[in-house]
Amino acid sequence: MEAQVVGQEKLMIDVKRKKDGMARGLGKVIGYTVGIIGIIISCLLFATIIGIFPGITLFFGSLGIIYLSSGKQQVKCPHCQKRQPVVKGVENFKCSKCQNLTVVNWK
């Protein structure tokens, strides 16, 4: 992982994308399926007056399941050396510790 200067507080790093295993792929499919079914059920609950509050809870819970199912990889911030999870394929991330923007070049 080599850092290149892009701007004043921006660095660009090259990160090798790790392959997911078979179990991780199956977990992604199950997570996305459960999340989409939860969103559909929450939309049906929104239609009723009684089901609005459970529908809101189910909707945000389903979005959380879909987010957790997306593939993440640990990346080290070139500014402060903190390791943090980054969704695979994103173009950049903002470090939670030093608040600096880092551009990611996936290989």
mmCIF file of N, CA, C and O in Angstrom:
data_model
loop_
_atom_site.group_PDB
_atom_site.id
_atom_site.type_symbol
_atom_site.label_atom_id
_atom_site.label_comp_id
_atom_site.label_asym_id
_atom_site.label_seq_id
_atom_site.Cartn_x
_atom_site.Cartn_y
_atom_site.Cartn_z
ATOM 1 N N MET A 1 0.856 -1.160 0.000
ATOM 2 C CA MET A 1 0.000 0.000 0.000
ATOM 3 C C MET A 1 0.905 1.225 0.000
ATOM 4 O O MET A 1 1.622 1.472 0.948
ATOM 5 N N GLU A 2 0.859 1.970 -1.073
ATOM 6 C CA GLU A 2 1.705 3.153 -1.229
ATOM 7 C C GLU A 2 0.817 4.385 -1.342
ATOM 8 O O GLU A 2 -0.175 4.385 -2.058
ATOM 9 N N ALA A 3 1.170 5.461 -0.644
ATOM 10 C CA ALA A 3 0.366 6.684 -0.649
ATOM 11 C C ALA A 3 0.965 7.699 -1.610
ATOM 12 O O ALA A 3 2.176 7.884 -1.662
ATOM 13 N N GLN A 4 0.099 8.358 -2.371
ATOM 14 C CA GLN A 4 0.492 9.425 -3.277
ATOM 15 C C GLN A 4 -0.285 10.676 -2.895
ATOM 16 O O GLN A 4 -1.450 10.604 -2.550
ATOM 17 N N VAL A 5 0.355 11.837 -2.972
ATOM 18 C CA VAL A 5 -0.287 13.103 -2.617
ATOM 19 C C VAL A 5 -1.185 13.530 -3.769
ATOM 20 O O VAL A 5 -0.765 13.598 -4.912
ATOM 21 N N VAL A 6 -2.471 13.802 -3.471
ATOM 22 C CA VAL A 6 -3.435 14.251 -4.470
ATOM 23 C C VAL A 6 -3.749 15.725 -4.288
ATOM 24 O O VAL A 6 -3.835 16.478 -5.230
ATOM 25 N N GLY A 7 -3.935 16.167 -3.050
ATOM 26 C CA GLY A 7 -4.279 17.557 -2.747
ATOM 27 C C GLY A 7 -3.653 17.944 -1.419
ATOM 28 O O GLY A 7 -2.731 17.301 -0.933
ATOM 29 N N GLN A 8 -4.172 19.013 -0.801
ATOM 30 C CA GLN A 8 -3.602 19.498 0.453
ATOM 31 C C GLN A 8 -3.687 18.433 1.554
ATOM 32 O O GLN A 8 -2.708 18.080 2.163
ATOM 33 N N GLU A 9 -4.884 17.963 1.846
ATOM 34 C CA GLU A 9 -5.083 16.972 2.899
ATOM 35 C C GLU A 9 -5.518 15.635 2.322
ATOM 36 O O GLU A 9 -5.974 14.777 3.066
ATOM 37 N N LYS A 10 -5.392 15.441 1.025
ATOM 38 C CA LYS A 10 -5.841 14.206 0.393
ATOM 39 C C LYS A 10 -4.641 13.379 -0.047
ATOM 40 O O LYS A 10 -3.689 13.906 -0.605
ATOM 41 N N LEU A 11 -4.717 12.097 0.245
ATOM 42 C CA LEU A 11 -3.716 11.153 -0.225
ATOM 43 C C LEU A 11 -4.432 10.055 -1.010
ATOM 44 O O LEU A 11 -5.582 9.734 -0.736
ATOM 45 N N MET A 12 -3.749 9.471 -1.982
ATOM 46 C CA MET A 12 -4.308 8.373 -2.747
ATOM 47 C C MET A 12 -3.496 7.123 -2.419
ATOM 48 O O MET A 12 -2.265 7.157 -2.442
ATOM 49 N N ILE A 13 -4.205 6.040 -2.073
ATOM 50 C CA ILE A 13 -3.529 4.789 -1.756
ATOM 51 C C ILE A 13 -3.981 3.707 -2.720
ATOM 52 O O ILE A 13 -5.102 3.731 -3.226
ATOM 53 N N ASP A 14 -3.093 2.770 -3.003
ATOM 54 C CA ASP A 14 -3.406 1.595 -3.805
ATOM 55 C C ASP A 14 -3.686 0.445 -2.847
ATOM 56 O O ASP A 14 -2.852 0.131 -1.996
ATOM 57 N N VAL A 15 -4.856 -0.190 -2.985
ATOM 58 C CA VAL A 15 -5.247 -1.277 -2.096
ATOM 59 C C VAL A 15 -5.577 -2.493 -2.949
ATOM 60 O O VAL A 15 -6.337 -2.400 -3.918
ATOM 61 N N LYS A 16 -5.003 -3.641 -2.574
ATOM 62 C CA LYS A 16 -5.319 -4.884 -3.274
ATOM 63 C C LYS A 16 -6.641 -5.417 -2.735
ATOM 64 O O LYS A 16 -6.800 -5.607 -1.525
ATOM 65 N N ARG A 17 -7.583 -5.645 -3.635
ATOM 66 C CA ARG A 17 -8.910 -6.108 -3.253
ATOM 67 C C ARG A 17 -8.848 -7.594 -2.904
ATOM 68 O O ARG A 17 -8.424 -8.412 -3.709
ATOM 69 N N LYS A 18 -9.286 -7.945 -1.696
ATOM 70 C CA LYS A 18 -9.295 -9.338 -1.261
ATOM 71 C C LYS A 18 -10.537 -10.040 -1.807
ATOM 72 O O LYS A 18 -11.617 -9.470 -1.853
ATOM 73 N N LYS A 19 -10.362 -11.283 -2.183
ATOM 74 C CA LYS A 19 -11.475 -12.086 -2.697
ATOM 75 C C LYS A 19 -12.293 -12.631 -1.531
ATOM 76 O O LYS A 19 -11.754 -13.007 -0.497
ATOM 77 N N ASP A 20 -13.612 -12.696 -1.728
ATOM 78 C CA ASP A 20 -14.500 -13.280 -0.731
ATOM 79 C C ASP A 20 -14.579 -14.780 -0.932
ATOM 80 O O ASP A 20 -14.536 -15.275 -2.053
ATOM 81 N N GLY A 21 -14.738 -15.499 0.156
ATOM 82 C CA GLY A 21 -14.876 -16.948 0.089
ATOM 83 C C GLY A 21 -16.303 -17.345 -0.247
ATOM 84 O O GLY A 21 -17.209 -16.518 -0.385
ATOM 85 N N MET A 22 -16.513 -18.643 -0.389
ATOM 86 C CA MET A 22 -17.829 -19.180 -0.733
ATOM 87 C C MET A 22 -18.846 -18.899 0.372
ATOM 88 O O MET A 22 -19.982 -18.538 0.097
ATOM 89 N N ALA A 23 -18.431 -19.049 1.634
ATOM 90 C CA ALA A 23 -19.345 -18.806 2.753
ATOM 91 C C ALA A 23 -19.736 -17.331 2.813
ATOM 92 O O ALA A 23 -20.894 -16.998 3.107
ATOM 93 N N ARG A 24 -18.796 -16.437 2.534
ATOM 94 C CA ARG A 24 -19.100 -14.999 2.534
ATOM 95 C C ARG A 24 -20.081 -14.662 1.422
ATOM 96 O O ARG A 24 -20.983 -13.855 1.606
ATOM 97 N N GLY A 25 -19.913 -15.290 0.258
ATOM 98 C CA GLY A 25 -20.843 -15.067 -0.851
ATOM 99 C C GLY A 25 -22.248 -15.539 -0.518
ATOM 100 O O GLY A 25 -23.237 -14.868 -0.838
ATOM 101 N N LEU A 26 -22.346 -16.692 0.149
ATOM 102 C CA LEU A 26 -23.654 -17.200 0.560
ATOM 103 C C LEU A 26 -24.279 -16.278 1.608
ATOM 104 O O LEU A 26 -25.480 -16.007 1.575
ATOM 105 N N GLY A 27 -23.458 -15.771 2.520
ATOM 106 C CA GLY A 27 -23.958 -14.828 3.527
ATOM 107 C C GLY A 27 -24.466 -13.542 2.906
ATOM 108 O O GLY A 27 -25.459 -12.966 3.365
ATOM 109 N N LYS A 28 -23.788 -13.073 1.842
ATOM 110 C CA LYS A 28 -24.249 -11.864 1.145
ATOM 111 C C LYS A 28 -25.616 -12.090 0.512
ATOM 112 O O LYS A 28 -26.512 -11.246 0.617
ATOM 113 N N VAL A 29 -25.782 -13.245 -0.144
ATOM 114 C CA VAL A 29 -27.062 -13.548 -0.799
ATOM 115 C C VAL A 29 -28.180 -13.625 0.230
ATOM 116 O O VAL A 29 -29.259 -13.046 0.042
ATOM 117 N N ILE A 30 -27.927 -14.307 1.346
ATOM 118 C CA ILE A 30 -28.950 -14.421 2.390
ATOM 119 C C ILE A 30 -29.247 -13.054 2.999
ATOM 120 O O ILE A 30 -30.412 -12.693 3.212
ATOM 121 N N GLY A 31 -28.206 -12.265 3.270
ATOM 122 C CA GLY A 31 -28.405 -10.933 3.854
ATOM 123 C C GLY A 31 -29.202 -10.012 2.951
ATOM 124 O O GLY A 31 -30.116 -9.314 3.403
ATOM 125 N N TYR A 32 -28.861 -9.985 1.655
ATOM 126 C CA TYR A 32 -29.604 -9.144 0.717
ATOM 127 C C TYR A 32 -31.054 -9.614 0.586
ATOM 128 O O TYR A 32 -31.970 -8.799 0.521
ATOM 129 N N THR A 33 -31.266 -10.932 0.567
ATOM 130 C CA THR A 33 -32.627 -11.467 0.451
ATOM 131 C C THR A 33 -33.469 -11.096 1.666
ATOM 132 O O THR A 33 -34.604 -10.620 1.527
ATOM 133 N N VAL A 34 -32.921 -11.292 2.865
ATOM 134 C CA VAL A 34 -33.653 -10.941 4.085
ATOM 135 C C VAL A 34 -33.908 -9.434 4.131
ATOM 136 O O VAL A 34 -35.012 -8.997 4.499
ATOM 137 N N GLY A 35 -32.936 -8.634 3.737
ATOM 138 C CA GLY A 35 -33.111 -7.178 3.740
ATOM 139 C C GLY A 35 -34.190 -6.711 2.772
ATOM 140 O O GLY A 35 -35.014 -5.865 3.110
ATOM 141 N N ILE A 36 -34.202 -7.261 1.569
ATOM 142 C CA ILE A 36 -35.208 -6.858 0.579
ATOM 143 C C ILE A 36 -36.597 -7.306 1.003
ATOM 144 O O ILE A 36 -37.572 -6.542 0.868
ATOM 145 N N ILE A 37 -36.708 -8.528 1.538
ATOM 146 C CA ILE A 37 -38.010 -8.989 2.020
ATOM 147 C C ILE A 37 -38.485 -8.101 3.172
ATOM 148 O O ILE A 37 -39.669 -7.741 3.250
ATOM 149 N N GLY A 38 -37.574 -7.711 4.063
ATOM 150 C CA GLY A 38 -37.942 -6.818 5.166
ATOM 151 C C GLY A 38 -38.414 -5.461 4.684
ATOM 152 O O GLY A 38 -39.363 -4.888 5.226
ATOM 153 N N ILE A 39 -37.783 -4.922 3.643
ATOM 154 C CA ILE A 39 -38.219 -3.632 3.087
ATOM 155 C C ILE A 39 -39.597 -3.755 2.459
ATOM 156 O O ILE A 39 -40.444 -2.867 2.626
ATOM 157 N N ILE A 40 -39.851 -4.843 1.758
ATOM 158 C CA ILE A 40 -41.175 -5.043 1.147
ATOM 159 C C ILE A 40 -42.248 -5.154 2.221
ATOM 160 O O ILE A 40 -43.310 -4.526 2.119
ATOM 161 N N ILE A 41 -41.986 -5.923 3.280
ATOM 162 C CA ILE A 41 -42.960 -6.063 4.365
ATOM 163 C C ILE A 41 -43.167 -4.727 5.074
ATOM 164 O O ILE A 41 -44.299 -4.369 5.424
ATOM 165 N N SER A 42 -42.104 -3.952 5.260
ATOM 166 C CA SER A 42 -42.262 -2.656 5.921
ATOM 167 C C SER A 42 -43.082 -1.696 5.067
ATOM 168 O O SER A 42 -43.860 -0.894 5.604
ATOM 169 N N CYS A 43 -42.956 -1.772 3.737
ATOM 170 C CA CYS A 43 -43.791 -0.936 2.869
ATOM 171 C C CYS A 43 -45.255 -1.313 2.997
ATOM 172 O O CYS A 43 -46.144 -0.442 2.960
ATOM 173 N N LEU A 44 -45.538 -2.602 3.157
ATOM 174 C CA LEU A 44 -46.921 -3.030 3.374
ATOM 175 C C LEU A 44 -47.438 -2.556 4.729
ATOM 176 O O LEU A 44 -48.606 -2.189 4.864
ATOM 177 N N LEU A 45 -46.565 -2.555 5.744
ATOM 178 C CA LEU A 45 -46.982 -2.072 7.063
ATOM 179 C C LEU A 45 -47.214 -0.560 7.074
ATOM 180 O O LEU A 45 -48.036 -0.065 7.843
ATOM 181 N N PHE A 46 -46.500 0.178 6.230
ATOM 182 C CA PHE A 46 -46.715 1.620 6.138
ATOM 183 C C PHE A 46 -48.131 1.951 5.685
ATOM 184 O O PHE A 46 -48.663 3.011 6.002
ATOM 185 N N ALA A 47 -48.743 1.051 4.944
ATOM 186 C CA ALA A 47 -50.083 1.302 4.399
ATOM 187 C C ALA A 47 -51.156 1.277 5.481
ATOM 188 O O ALA A 47 -52.240 1.819 5.279
ATOM 189 N N THR A 48 -50.886 0.646 6.609
ATOM 190 C CA THR A 48 -51.868 0.587 7.684
ATOM 191 C C THR A 48 -51.488 1.586 8.777
ATOM 192 O O THR A 48 -50.316 1.883 8.986
ATOM 193 N N ILE A 49 -52.458 2.077 9.473
ATOM 194 C CA ILE A 49 -52.199 3.042 10.537
ATOM 195 C C ILE A 49 -51.521 2.364 11.722
ATOM 196 O O ILE A 49 -50.589 2.908 12.314
ATOM 197 N N ILE A 50 -51.941 1.167 12.045
ATOM 198 C CA ILE A 50 -51.386 0.457 13.189
ATOM 199 C C ILE A 50 -49.935 0.025 12.924
ATOM 200 O O ILE A 50 -49.118 -0.013 13.829
ATOM 201 N N GLY A 51 -49.601 -0.253 11.678
ATOM 202 C CA GLY A 51 -48.293 -0.806 11.368
ATOM 203 C C GLY A 51 -47.217 0.209 11.026
ATOM 204 O O GLY A 51 -46.128 -0.185 10.595
ATOM 205 N N ILE A 52 -47.497 1.506 11.200
ATOM 206 C CA ILE A 52 -46.501 2.513 10.812
ATOM 207 C C ILE A 52 -45.230 2.409 11.664
ATOM 208 O O ILE A 52 -44.125 2.359 11.120
ATOM 209 N N PHE A 53 -45.367 2.347 12.985
ATOM 210 C CA PHE A 53 -44.178 2.311 13.842
ATOM 211 C C PHE A 53 -43.389 1.008 13.697
ATOM 212 O O PHE A 53 -42.159 1.057 13.592
ATOM 213 N N PRO A 54 -44.043 -0.170 13.671
ATOM 214 C CA PRO A 54 -43.252 -1.380 13.396
ATOM 215 C C PRO A 54 -42.657 -1.366 11.987
ATOM 216 O O PRO A 54 -41.562 -1.880 11.764
ATOM 217 N N GLY A 55 -43.349 -0.742 11.045
ATOM 218 C CA GLY A 55 -42.843 -0.661 9.678
ATOM 219 C C GLY A 55 -41.588 0.189 9.591
ATOM 220 O O GLY A 55 -40.651 -0.144 8.858
ATOM 221 N N ILE A 56 -41.551 1.286 10.344
ATOM 222 C CA ILE A 56 -40.357 2.144 10.359
ATOM 223 C C ILE A 56 -39.176 1.382 10.955
ATOM 224 O O ILE A 56 -38.064 1.405 10.411
ATOM 225 N N THR A 57 -39.412 0.687 12.060
ATOM 226 C CA THR A 57 -38.352 -0.097 12.698
ATOM 227 C C THR A 57 -37.841 -1.194 11.767
ATOM 228 O O THR A 57 -36.630 -1.395 11.619
ATOM 229 N N LEU A 58 -38.752 -1.903 11.127
ATOM 230 C CA LEU A 58 -38.375 -2.975 10.206
ATOM 231 C C LEU A 58 -37.623 -2.423 8.995
ATOM 232 O O LEU A 58 -36.663 -3.033 8.516
ATOM 233 N N PHE A 59 -38.049 -1.264 8.499
ATOM 234 C CA PHE A 59 -37.396 -0.664 7.338
ATOM 235 C C PHE A 59 -35.935 -0.342 7.628
ATOM 236 O O PHE A 59 -35.031 -0.726 6.880
ATOM 237 N N PHE A 60 -35.679 0.350 8.738
ATOM 238 C CA PHE A 60 -34.297 0.713 9.073
ATOM 239 C C PHE A 60 -33.470 -0.506 9.477
ATOM 240 O O PHE A 60 -32.275 -0.569 9.209
ATOM 241 N N GLY A 61 -34.108 -1.490 10.117
ATOM 242 C CA GLY A 61 -33.407 -2.736 10.422
ATOM 243 C C GLY A 61 -33.001 -3.474 9.162
ATOM 244 O O GLY A 61 -31.895 -4.024 9.066
ATOM 245 N N SER A 62 -33.874 -3.483 8.164
ATOM 246 C CA SER A 62 -33.568 -4.137 6.889
ATOM 247 C C SER A 62 -32.456 -3.410 6.146
ATOM 248 O O SER A 62 -31.596 -4.044 5.524
ATOM 249 N N LEU A 63 -32.463 -2.078 6.210
ATOM 250 C CA LEU A 63 -31.356 -1.329 5.606
ATOM 251 C C LEU A 63 -30.030 -1.653 6.293
ATOM 252 O O LEU A 63 -28.989 -1.760 5.639
ATOM 253 N N GLY A 64 -30.068 -1.842 7.600
ATOM 254 C CA GLY A 64 -28.868 -2.222 8.339
ATOM 255 C C GLY A 64 -28.358 -3.594 7.940
ATOM 256 O O GLY A 64 -27.148 -3.811 7.807
ATOM 257 N N ILE A 65 -29.270 -4.534 7.723
ATOM 258 C CA ILE A 65 -28.873 -5.875 7.288
ATOM 259 C C ILE A 65 -28.234 -5.820 5.909
ATOM 260 O O ILE A 65 -27.217 -6.468 5.649
ATOM 261 N N ILE A 66 -28.797 -5.021 5.016
ATOM 262 C CA ILE A 66 -28.224 -4.883 3.671
ATOM 263 C C ILE A 66 -26.842 -4.244 3.762
ATOM 264 O O ILE A 66 -25.899 -4.661 3.078
ATOM 265 N N TYR A 67 -26.676 -3.242 4.609
ATOM 266 C CA TYR A 67 -25.366 -2.597 4.775
ATOM 267 C C TYR A 67 -24.336 -3.578 5.324
ATOM 268 O O TYR A 67 -23.192 -3.607 4.877
ATOM 269 N N LEU A 68 -24.734 -4.378 6.313
ATOM 270 C CA LEU A 68 -23.810 -5.355 6.878
ATOM 271 C C LEU A 68 -23.452 -6.450 5.886
ATOM 272 O O LEU A 68 -22.387 -7.059 5.982
ATOM 273 N N SER A 69 -24.335 -6.707 4.918
ATOM 274 C CA SER A 69 -24.073 -7.737 3.912
ATOM 275 C C SER A 69 -23.111 -7.272 2.837
ATOM 276 O O SER A 69 -22.533 -8.088 2.128
ATOM 277 N N SER A 70 -22.957 -5.964 2.694
ATOM 278 C CA SER A 70 -22.024 -5.468 1.681
ATOM 279 C C SER A 70 -20.600 -5.803 2.118
ATOM 280 O O SER A 70 -20.271 -5.812 3.292
ATOM 281 N N GLY A 71 -19.748 -6.095 1.168
ATOM 282 C CA GLY A 71 -18.382 -6.513 1.472
ATOM 283 C C GLY A 71 -17.530 -5.363 1.975
ATOM 284 O O GLY A 71 -17.523 -4.284 1.396
ATOM 285 N N LYS A 72 -16.808 -5.600 3.049
ATOM 286 C CA LYS A 72 -15.923 -4.584 3.605
ATOM 287 C C LYS A 72 -14.518 -5.159 3.706
ATOM 288 O O LYS A 72 -14.330 -6.362 3.755
ATOM 289 N N GLN A 73 -13.552 -4.270 3.733
ATOM 290 C CA GLN A 73 -12.156 -4.663 3.862
ATOM 291 C C GLN A 73 -11.452 -3.671 4.773
ATOM 292 O O GLN A 73 -11.735 -2.471 4.735
ATOM 293 N N GLN A 74 -10.534 -4.148 5.601
ATOM 294 C CA GLN A 74 -9.777 -3.278 6.490
ATOM 295 C C GLN A 74 -8.725 -2.520 5.685
ATOM 296 O O GLN A 74 -7.945 -3.113 4.951
ATOM 297 N N VAL A 75 -8.720 -1.193 5.818
ATOM 298 C CA VAL A 75 -7.769 -0.335 5.124
ATOM 299 C C VAL A 75 -7.109 0.564 6.164
ATOM 300 O O VAL A 75 -7.773 1.071 7.064
ATOM 301 N N LYS A 76 -5.799 0.780 6.019
ATOM 302 C CA LYS A 76 -5.060 1.625 6.957
ATOM 303 C C LYS A 76 -5.026 3.058 6.423
ATOM 304 O O LYS A 76 -4.672 3.297 5.277
ATOM 305 N N CYS A 77 -5.404 4.003 7.273
ATOM 306 C CA CYS A 77 -5.362 5.419 6.910
ATOM 307 C C CYS A 77 -3.901 5.849 6.780
ATOM 308 O O CYS A 77 -3.107 5.626 7.696
ATOM 309 N N PRO A 78 -3.518 6.480 5.657
ATOM 310 C CA PRO A 78 -2.117 6.892 5.496
ATOM 311 C C PRO A 78 -1.745 8.095 6.364
ATOM 312 O O PRO A 78 -0.565 8.364 6.568
ATOM 313 N N HIS A 79 -2.743 8.801 6.901
ATOM 314 C CA HIS A 79 -2.469 9.977 7.731
ATOM 315 C C HIS A 79 -2.131 9.598 9.169
ATOM 316 O O HIS A 79 -1.159 10.072 9.727
ATOM 317 N N CYS A 80 -2.974 8.717 9.765
ATOM 318 C CA CYS A 80 -2.815 8.400 11.186
ATOM 319 C C CYS A 80 -2.576 6.918 11.456
ATOM 320 O O CYS A 80 -2.460 6.522 12.612
ATOM 321 N N GLN A 81 -2.546 6.086 10.427
ATOM 322 C CA GLN A 81 -2.276 4.642 10.518
ATOM 323 C C GLN A 81 -3.370 3.855 11.228
ATOM 324 O O GLN A 81 -3.145 2.732 11.666
ATOM 325 N N LYS A 82 -4.579 4.411 11.356
ATOM 326 C CA LYS A 82 -5.698 3.690 11.972
ATOM 327 C C LYS A 82 -6.313 2.753 10.940
ATOM 328 O O LYS A 82 -6.567 3.134 9.812
ATOM 329 N N ARG A 83 -6.570 1.510 11.343
ATOM 330 C CA ARG A 83 -7.223 0.551 10.456
ATOM 331 C C ARG A 83 -8.729 0.666 10.649
ATOM 332 O O ARG A 83 -9.212 0.697 11.775
ATOM 333 N N GLN A 84 -9.467 0.722 9.533
ATOM 334 C CA GLN A 84 -10.910 0.826 9.617
ATOM 335 C C GLN A 84 -11.547 0.086 8.457
ATOM 336 O O GLN A 84 -10.943 -0.059 7.407
ATOM 337 N N PRO A 85 -12.793 -0.392 8.643
ATOM 338 C CA PRO A 85 -13.464 -1.104 7.558
ATOM 339 C C PRO A 85 -13.959 -0.128 6.498
ATOM 340 O O PRO A 85 -14.520 0.919 6.810
ATOM 341 N N VAL A 86 -13.723 -0.485 5.229
ATOM 342 C CA VAL A 86 -14.156 0.321 4.096
ATOM 343 C C VAL A 86 -14.911 -0.600 3.136
ATOM 344 O O VAL A 86 -14.451 -1.713 2.868
ATOM 345 N N VAL A 87 -16.050 -0.145 2.637
ATOM 346 C CA VAL A 87 -16.824 -0.943 1.687
ATOM 347 C C VAL A 87 -16.011 -1.093 0.406
ATOM 348 O O VAL A 87 -15.462 -0.121 -0.111
ATOM 349 N N LYS A 88 -15.928 -2.322 -0.083
ATOM 350 C CA LYS A 88 -15.140 -2.577 -1.292
ATOM 351 C C LYS A 88 -15.732 -1.835 -2.476
ATOM 352 O O LYS A 88 -16.942 -1.841 -2.685
ATOM 353 N N GLY A 89 -14.871 -1.196 -3.244
ATOM 354 C CA GLY A 89 -15.302 -0.501 -4.448
ATOM 355 C C GLY A 89 -15.551 0.987 -4.270
ATOM 356 O O GLY A 89 -15.780 1.676 -5.249
ATOM 357 N N VAL A 90 -15.503 1.504 -3.037
ATOM 358 C CA VAL A 90 -15.715 2.938 -2.856
ATOM 359 C C VAL A 90 -14.511 3.704 -3.393
ATOM 360 O O VAL A 90 -13.397 3.195 -3.438
ATOM 361 N N GLU A 91 -14.746 4.915 -3.815
ATOM 362 C CA GLU A 91 -13.669 5.723 -4.386
ATOM 363 C C GLU A 91 -12.837 6.415 -3.325
ATOM 364 O O GLU A 91 -11.658 6.672 -3.538
ATOM 365 N N ASN A 92 -13.455 6.747 -2.178
ATOM 366 C CA ASN A 92 -12.716 7.415 -1.122
ATOM 367 C C ASN A 92 -13.376 7.140 0.223
ATOM 368 O O ASN A 92 -14.485 6.628 0.288
ATOM 369 N N PHE A 93 -12.664 7.471 1.295
ATOM 370 C CA PHE A 93 -13.230 7.358 2.634
ATOM 371 C C PHE A 93 -12.650 8.458 3.512
ATOM 372 O O PHE A 93 -11.573 8.976 3.258
ATOM 373 N N LYS A 94 -13.404 8.816 4.526
ATOM 374 C CA LYS A 94 -12.979 9.824 5.494
ATOM 375 C C LYS A 94 -12.657 9.100 6.793
ATOM 376 O O LYS A 94 -13.497 8.385 7.335
ATOM 377 N N CYS A 95 -11.453 9.264 7.270
ATOM 378 C CA CYS A 95 -11.003 8.575 8.477
ATOM 379 C C CYS A 95 -11.807 9.060 9.686
ATOM 380 O O CYS A 95 -12.022 10.255 9.865
ATOM 381 N N SER A 96 -12.236 8.109 10.515
ATOM 382 C CA SER A 96 -13.027 8.473 11.692
ATOM 383 C C SER A 96 -12.167 9.092 12.784
ATOM 384 O O SER A 96 -12.674 9.795 13.651
ATOM 385 N N LYS A 97 -10.863 8.870 12.752
ATOM 386 C CA LYS A 97 -9.979 9.407 13.791
ATOM 387 C C LYS A 97 -9.453 10.795 13.434
ATOM 388 O O LYS A 97 -9.593 11.744 14.203
ATOM 389 N N CYS A 98 -8.843 10.936 12.243
ATOM 390 C CA CYS A 98 -8.199 12.207 11.894
ATOM 391 C C CYS A 98 -9.056 13.075 10.955
ATOM 392 O O CYS A 98 -8.684 14.208 10.668
ATOM 393 N N GLN A 99 -10.171 12.550 10.458
ATOM 394 C CA GLN A 99 -11.116 13.276 9.597
ATOM 395 C C GLN A 99 -10.504 13.729 8.273
ATOM 396 O O GLN A 99 -10.984 14.677 7.664
ATOM 397 N N ASN A 100 -9.445 13.066 7.810
ATOM 398 C CA ASN A 100 -8.845 13.383 6.521
ATOM 399 C C ASN A 100 -9.411 12.468 5.442
ATOM 400 O O ASN A 100 -9.693 11.296 5.689
ATOM 401 N N LEU A 101 -9.538 13.020 4.245
ATOM 402 C CA LEU A 101 -10.076 12.278 3.113
ATOM 403 C C LEU A 101 -8.949 11.519 2.424
ATOM 404 O O LEU A 101 -7.876 12.059 2.189
ATOM 405 N N THR A 102 -9.218 10.253 2.103
ATOM 406 C CA THR A 102 -8.244 9.410 1.413
ATOM 407 C C THR A 102 -8.915 8.817 0.176
ATOM 408 O O THR A 102 -10.001 8.259 0.267
ATOM 409 N N VAL A 103 -8.265 8.946 -0.962
ATOM 410 C CA VAL A 103 -8.755 8.372 -2.216
ATOM 411 C C VAL A 103 -8.207 6.967 -2.332
ATOM 412 O O VAL A 103 -7.015 6.737 -2.115
ATOM 413 N N VAL A 104 -9.078 5.995 -2.692
ATOM 414 C CA VAL A 104 -8.690 4.592 -2.768
ATOM 415 C C VAL A 104 -8.665 4.160 -4.230
ATOM 416 O O VAL A 104 -9.627 4.368 -4.969
ATOM 417 N N ASN A 105 -7.553 3.562 -4.642
ATOM 418 C CA ASN A 105 -7.422 2.993 -5.969
ATOM 419 C C ASN A 105 -7.359 1.474 -5.813
ATOM 420 O O ASN A 105 -6.364 0.922 -5.373
ATOM 421 N N TRP A 106 -8.475 0.783 -6.131
ATOM 422 C CA TRP A 106 -8.571 -0.666 -5.946
ATOM 423 C C TRP A 106 -7.837 -1.380 -7.065
ATOM 424 O O TRP A 106 -7.994 -1.067 -8.230
ATOM 425 N N LYS A 107 -7.046 -2.356 -6.719
ATOM 426 C CA LYS A 107 -6.302 -3.172 -7.682
ATOM 427 C C LYS A 107 -6.870 -4.557 -7.746
ATOM 428 O O LYS A 107 -7.346 -5.091 -6.818
#
